[in-house]
Amino acid sequence: MIAFGCSLTGTLYGVTYPAGSLLTIDPLTGQGTSVAIVDVTAITDIAARPEDGVMFAVSTWTDAIYTLDLSTGETTLVGPHGGVSYMVGLAFSPGEEPVQPPVAVPGGPYQAECAGPTTELAVDGKRILRPGRSAAGVRLDHRLSRWPFR
Amino acid sequence: MLSLAFDAVSGTLYGIGDDSLLYEVNRYTAAATYIGPVAIQT
């Protein structure tokens, strides 16, 4: 298996090579459960689009990109990627849309809440708030070093 | 490692090694912790 990816909801998927069996994978044990057979052979990687969770796949048989239905294994051709043979990696870059900074109360208790499923927040590089978590009362003693919110 | 996948819900990075062995990968140190083989149950 070469193709390996994660949905936005935290489910791990793999596609066996070259047969194209689509699996869900238990992240605690590695146990794979067959979901469907992908209708394109030689899938070498999959990646979920952060904006909407659509899973994409690349095949070295056709040198093309597809969307992949995670329930049925059906693919829809997006198009040939062109110019590269045996592409085995597929990934999305971080989004560039503006982010909503956390609300700060000058000098007072600070409250930050993650804005979405892929957000995280590091305060002065020390404290990381993970997706869905919030931390009321974190005092803003340090500047926000980064907020890769999306 | 043949492929990596990031679980944004848990913040966990996973990797698939040779022979479909599953690892959890520390995204700060790159240290990989073996989880188990991806045994396929149909």
JSON list of N, CA and C in Angstrom, two decimals, chain B residues 6-42:
[
{"chain": "B", "resi": 6, "resn": "PHE", "atom": "N", "xyz": [-1.96, 13.28, 7.79]},
{"chain": "B", "resi": 6, "resn": "PHE", "atom": "CA", "xyz": [-2.13, 14.06, 9.01]},
{"chain": "B", "resi": 6, "resn": "PHE", "atom": "C", "xyz": [-3.60, 14.07, 9.40]},
{"chain": "B", "resi": 7, "resn": "ASP", "atom": "N", "xyz": [-3.88, 13.66, 10.62]},
{"chain": "B", "resi": 7, "resn": "ASP", "atom": "CA", "xyz": [-5.23, 13.71, 11.17]},
{"chain": "B", "resi": 7, "resn": "ASP", "atom": "C", "xyz": [-5.40, 15.04, 11.88]},
{"chain": "B", "resi": 8, "resn": "ALA", "atom": "N", "xyz": [-6.10, 15.96, 11.23]},
{"chain": "B", "resi": 8, "resn": "ALA", "atom": "CA", "xyz": [-6.24, 17.30, 11.80]},
{"chain": "B", "resi": 8, "resn": "ALA", "atom": "C", "xyz": [-7.16, 17.31, 13.01]},
{"chain": "B", "resi": 9, "resn": "VAL", "atom": "N", "xyz": [-7.97, 16.29, 13.17]},
{"chain": "B", "resi": 9, "resn": "VAL", "atom": "CA", "xyz": [-8.86, 16.24, 14.33]},
{"chain": "B", "resi": 9, "resn": "VAL", "atom": "C", "xyz": [-8.07, 15.98, 15.61]},
{"chain": "B", "resi": 10, "resn": "SER", "atom": "N", "xyz": [-7.18, 14.99, 15.54]},
{"chain": "B", "resi": 10, "resn": "SER", "atom": "CA", "xyz": [-6.40, 14.64, 16.73]},
{"chain": "B", "resi": 10, "resn": "SER", "atom": "C", "xyz": [-5.03, 15.29, 16.73]},
{"chain": "B", "resi": 11, "resn": "GLY", "atom": "N", "xyz": [-4.62, 15.85, 15.59]},
{"chain": "B", "resi": 11, "resn": "GLY", "atom": "CA", "xyz": [-3.29, 16.42, 15.49]},
{"chain": "B", "resi": 11, "resn": "GLY", "atom": "C", "xyz": [-2.20, 15.38, 15.37]},
{"chain": "B", "resi": 12, "resn": "THR", "atom": "N", "xyz": [-2.58, 14.21, 14.91]},
{"chain": "B", "resi": 12, "resn": "THR", "atom": "CA", "xyz": [-1.63, 13.09, 14.83]},
{"chain": "B", "resi": 12, "resn": "THR", "atom": "C", "xyz": [-1.17, 12.88, 13.38]},
{"chain": "B", "resi": 13, "resn": "LEU", "atom": "N", "xyz": [0.12, 12.68, 13.24]},
{"chain": "B", "resi": 13, "resn": "LEU", "atom": "CA", "xyz": [0.68, 12.37, 11.93]},
{"chain": "B", "resi": 13, "resn": "LEU", "atom": "C", "xyz": [0.95, 10.87, 11.87]},
{"chain": "B", "resi": 14, "resn": "TYR", "atom": "N", "xyz": [0.48, 10.24, 10.80]},
{"chain": "B", "resi": 14, "resn": "TYR", "atom": "CA", "xyz": [0.69, 8.82, 10.60]},
{"chain": "B", "resi": 14, "resn": "TYR", "atom": "C", "xyz": [1.55, 8.58, 9.37]},
{"chain": "B", "resi": 15, "resn": "GLY", "atom": "N", "xyz": [2.23, 7.46, 9.39]},
{"chain": "B", "resi": 15, "resn": "GLY", "atom": "CA", "xyz": [3.03, 7.10, 8.23]},
{"chain": "B", "resi": 15, "resn": "GLY", "atom": "C", "xyz": [2.85, 5.64, 7.90]},
{"chain": "B", "resi": 16, "resn": "ILE", "atom": "N", "xyz": [2.96, 5.34, 6.60]},
{"chain": "B", "resi": 16, "resn": "ILE", "atom": "CA", "xyz": [2.93, 3.95, 6.15]},
{"chain": "B", "resi": 16, "resn": "ILE", "atom": "C", "xyz": [4.33, 3.59, 5.68]},
{"chain": "B", "resi": 17, "resn": "GLY", "atom": "N", "xyz": [4.87, 2.55, 6.27]},
{"chain": "B", "resi": 17, "resn": "GLY", "atom": "CA", "xyz": [6.20, 2.11, 5.89]},
{"chain": "B", "resi": 17, "resn": "GLY", "atom": "C", "xyz": [6.15, 0.94, 4.93]},
{"chain": "B", "resi": 18, "resn": "ASP", "atom": "N", "xyz": [7.29, 0.38, 4.66]},
{"chain": "B", "resi": 18, "resn": "ASP", "atom": "CA", "xyz": [7.35, -0.80, 3.80]},
{"chain": "B", "resi": 18, "resn": "ASP", "atom": "C", "xyz": [6.47, -1.91, 4.36]},
{"chain": "B", "resi": 19, "resn": "ASP", "atom": "N", "xyz": [5.95, -2.72, 3.48]},
{"chain": "B", "resi": 19, "resn": "ASP", "atom": "CA", "xyz": [5.11, -3.85, 3.86]},
{"chain": "B", "resi": 19, "resn": "ASP", "atom": "C", "xyz": [3.86, -3.40, 4.62]},
{"chain": "B", "resi": 20, "resn": "SER", "atom": "N", "xyz": [3.41, -2.18, 4.35]},
{"chain": "B", "resi": 20, "resn": "SER", "atom": "CA", "xyz": [2.16, -1.67, 4.94]},
{"chain": "B", "resi": 20, "resn": "SER", "atom": "C", "xyz": [2.18, -1.69, 6.47]},
{"chain": "B", "resi": 21, "resn": "LEU", "atom": "N", "xyz": [3.26, -1.25, 7.04]},
{"chain": "B", "resi": 21, "resn": "LEU", "atom": "CA", "xyz": [3.33, -1.12, 8.49]},
{"chain": "B", "resi": 21, "resn": "LEU", "atom": "C", "xyz": [2.96, 0.31, 8.87]},
{"chain": "B", "resi": 22, "resn": "LEU", "atom": "N", "xyz": [2.08, 0.43, 9.86]},
{"chain": "B", "resi": 22, "resn": "LEU", "atom": "CA", "xyz": [1.56, 1.73, 10.26]},
{"chain": "B", "resi": 22, "resn": "LEU", "atom": "C", "xyz": [2.35, 2.29, 11.44]},
{"chain": "B", "resi": 23, "resn": "TYR", "atom": "N", "xyz": [2.69, 3.56, 11.34]},
{"chain": "B", "resi": 23, "resn": "TYR", "atom": "CA", "xyz": [3.45, 4.24, 12.40]},
{"chain": "B", "resi": 23, "resn": "TYR", "atom": "C", "xyz": [2.75, 5.54, 12.78]},
{"chain": "B", "resi": 24, "resn": "GLU", "atom": "N", "xyz": [2.92, 5.95, 14.02]},
{"chain": "B", "resi": 24, "resn": "GLU", "atom": "CA", "xyz": [2.61, 7.32, 14.41]},
{"chain": "B", "resi": 24, "resn": "GLU", "atom": "C", "xyz": [3.93, 8.08, 14.38]},
{"chain": "B", "resi": 25, "resn": "VAL", "atom": "N", "xyz": [3.89, 9.24, 13.74]},
{"chain": "B", "resi": 25, "resn": "VAL", "atom": "CA", "xyz": [5.12, 10.01, 13.54]},
{"chain": "B", "resi": 25, "resn": "VAL", "atom": "C", "xyz": [5.05, 11.30, 14.34]},
{"chain": "B", "resi": 26, "resn": "ASN", "atom": "N", "xyz": [6.05, 11.53, 15.13]},
{"chain": "B", "resi": 26, "resn": "ASN", "atom": "CA", "xyz": [6.14, 12.79, 15.85]},
{"chain": "B", "resi": 26, "resn": "ASN", "atom": "C", "xyz": [6.50, 13.89, 14.86]},
{"chain": "B", "resi": 27, "resn": "ARG", "atom": "N", "xyz": [5.61, 14.84, 14.69]},
{"chain": "B", "resi": 27, "resn": "ARG", "atom": "CA", "xyz": [5.82, 15.84, 13.63]},
{"chain": "B", "resi": 27, "resn": "ARG", "atom": "C", "xyz": [6.85, 16.89, 14.00]},
{"chain": "B", "resi": 28, "resn": "TYR", "atom": "N", "xyz": [7.34, 16.84, 15.21]},
{"chain": "B", "resi": 28, "resn": "TYR", "atom": "CA", "xyz": [8.38, 17.78, 15.61]},
{"chain": "B", "resi": 28, "resn": "TYR", "atom": "C", "xyz": [9.77, 17.15, 15.59]},
{"chain": "B", "resi": 29, "resn": "THR", "atom": "N", "xyz": [9.81, 15.84, 15.85]},
{"chain": "B", "resi": 29, "resn": "THR", "atom": "CA", "xyz": [11.11, 15.18, 15.90]},
{"chain": "B", "resi": 29, "resn": "THR", "atom": "C", "xyz": [11.29, 14.15, 14.80]},
{"chain": "B", "resi": 30, "resn": "ALA", "atom": "N", "xyz": [10.20, 13.78, 14.12]},
{"chain": "B", "resi": 30, "resn": "ALA", "atom": "CA", "xyz": [10.20, 12.75, 13.06]},
{"chain": "B", "resi": 30, "resn": "ALA", "atom": "C", "xyz": [10.33, 11.34, 13.62]},
{"chain": "B", "resi": 31, "resn": "ALA", "atom": "N", "xyz": [10.35, 11.22, 14.92]},
{"chain": "B", "resi": 31, "resn": "ALA", "atom": "CA", "xyz": [10.44, 9.88, 15.49]},
{"chain": "B", "resi": 31, "resn": "ALA", "atom": "C", "xyz": [9.16, 9.10, 15.20]},
{"chain": "B", "resi": 32, "resn": "ALA", "atom": "N", "xyz": [9.31, 7.88, 14.76]},
{"chain": "B", "resi": 32, "resn": "ALA", "atom": "CA", "xyz": [8.16, 7.05, 14.40]},
{"chain": "B", "resi": 32, "resn": "ALA", "atom": "C", "xyz": [7.94, 5.97, 15.45]},
{"chain": "B", "resi": 33, "resn": "THR", "atom": "N", "xyz": [6.70, 5.82, 15.85]},
{"chain": "B", "resi": 33, "resn": "THR", "atom": "CA", "xyz": [6.32, 4.78, 16.80]},
{"chain": "B", "resi": 33, "resn": "THR", "atom": "C", "xyz": [5.46, 3.76, 16.09]},
{"chain": "B", "resi": 34, "resn": "TYR", "atom": "N", "xyz": [5.89, 2.54, 16.13]},
{"chain": "B", "resi": 34, "resn": "TYR", "atom": "CA", "xyz": [5.19, 1.47, 15.41]},
{"chain": "B", "resi": 34, "resn": "TYR", "atom": "C", "xyz": [3.82, 1.20, 16.04]},
{"chain": "B", "resi": 35, "resn": "ILE", "atom": "N", "xyz": [2.80, 1.13, 15.21]},
{"chain": "B", "resi": 35, "resn": "ILE", "atom": "CA", "xyz": [1.45, 0.80, 15.68]},
{"chain": "B", "resi": 35, "resn": "ILE", "atom": "C", "xyz": [1.12, -0.65, 15.35]},
{"chain": "B", "resi": 36, "resn": "GLY", "atom": "N", "xyz": [1.27, -1.00, 14.09]},
{"chain": "B", "resi": 36, "resn": "GLY", "atom": "CA", "xyz": [0.96, -2.38, 13.71]},
{"chain": "B", "resi": 36, "resn": "GLY", "atom": "C", "xyz": [0.87, -2.52, 12.21]},
{"chain": "B", "resi": 37, "resn": "PRO", "atom": "N", "xyz": [0.73, -3.74, 11.75]},
{"chain": "B", "resi": 37, "resn": "PRO", "atom": "CA", "xyz": [0.58, -3.97, 10.30]},
{"chain": "B", "resi": 37, "resn": "PRO", "atom": "C", "xyz": [-0.84, -3.63, 9.88]},
{"chain": "B", "resi": 38, "resn": "VAL", "atom": "N", "xyz": [-0.97, -3.14, 8.66]},
{"chain": "B", "resi": 38, "resn": "VAL", "atom": "CA", "xyz": [-2.31, -2.89, 8.14]},
{"chain": "B", "resi": 38, "resn": "VAL", "atom": "C", "xyz": [-2.84, -4.22, 7.61]},
{"chain": "B", "resi": 39, "resn": "ALA", "atom": "N", "xyz": [-3.36, -5.00, 8.53]},
{"chain": "B", "resi": 39, "resn": "ALA", "atom": "CA", "xyz": [-3.96, -6.28, 8.16]},
{"chain": "B", "resi": 39, "resn": "ALA", "atom": "C", "xyz": [-5.36, -6.02, 7.63]},
{"chain": "B", "resi": 40, "resn": "ILE", "atom": "N", "xyz": [-5.65, -6.57, 6.47]},
{"chain": "B", "resi": 40, "resn": "ILE", "atom": "CA", "xyz": [-6.91, -6.25, 5.81]},
{"chain": "B", "resi": 40, "resn": "ILE", "atom": "C", "xyz": [-7.98, -7.26, 6.20]},
{"chain": "B", "resi": 41, "resn": "GLN", "atom": "N", "xyz": [-9.05, -6.71, 6.73]},
{"chain": "B", "resi": 41, "resn": "GLN", "atom": "CA", "xyz": [-10.21, -7.53, 7.07]},
{"chain": "B", "resi": 41, "resn": "GLN", "atom": "C", "xyz": [-11.31, -7.21, 6.07]},
{"chain": "B", "resi": 42, "resn": "THR", "atom": "N", "xyz": [-11.76, -8.18, 5.34]},
{"chain": "B", "resi": 42, "resn": "THR", "atom": "CA", "xyz": [-12.79, -7.92, 4.32]},
{"chain": "B", "resi": 42, "resn": "THR", "atom": "C", "xyz": [-14.17, -8.13, 4.92]}
]
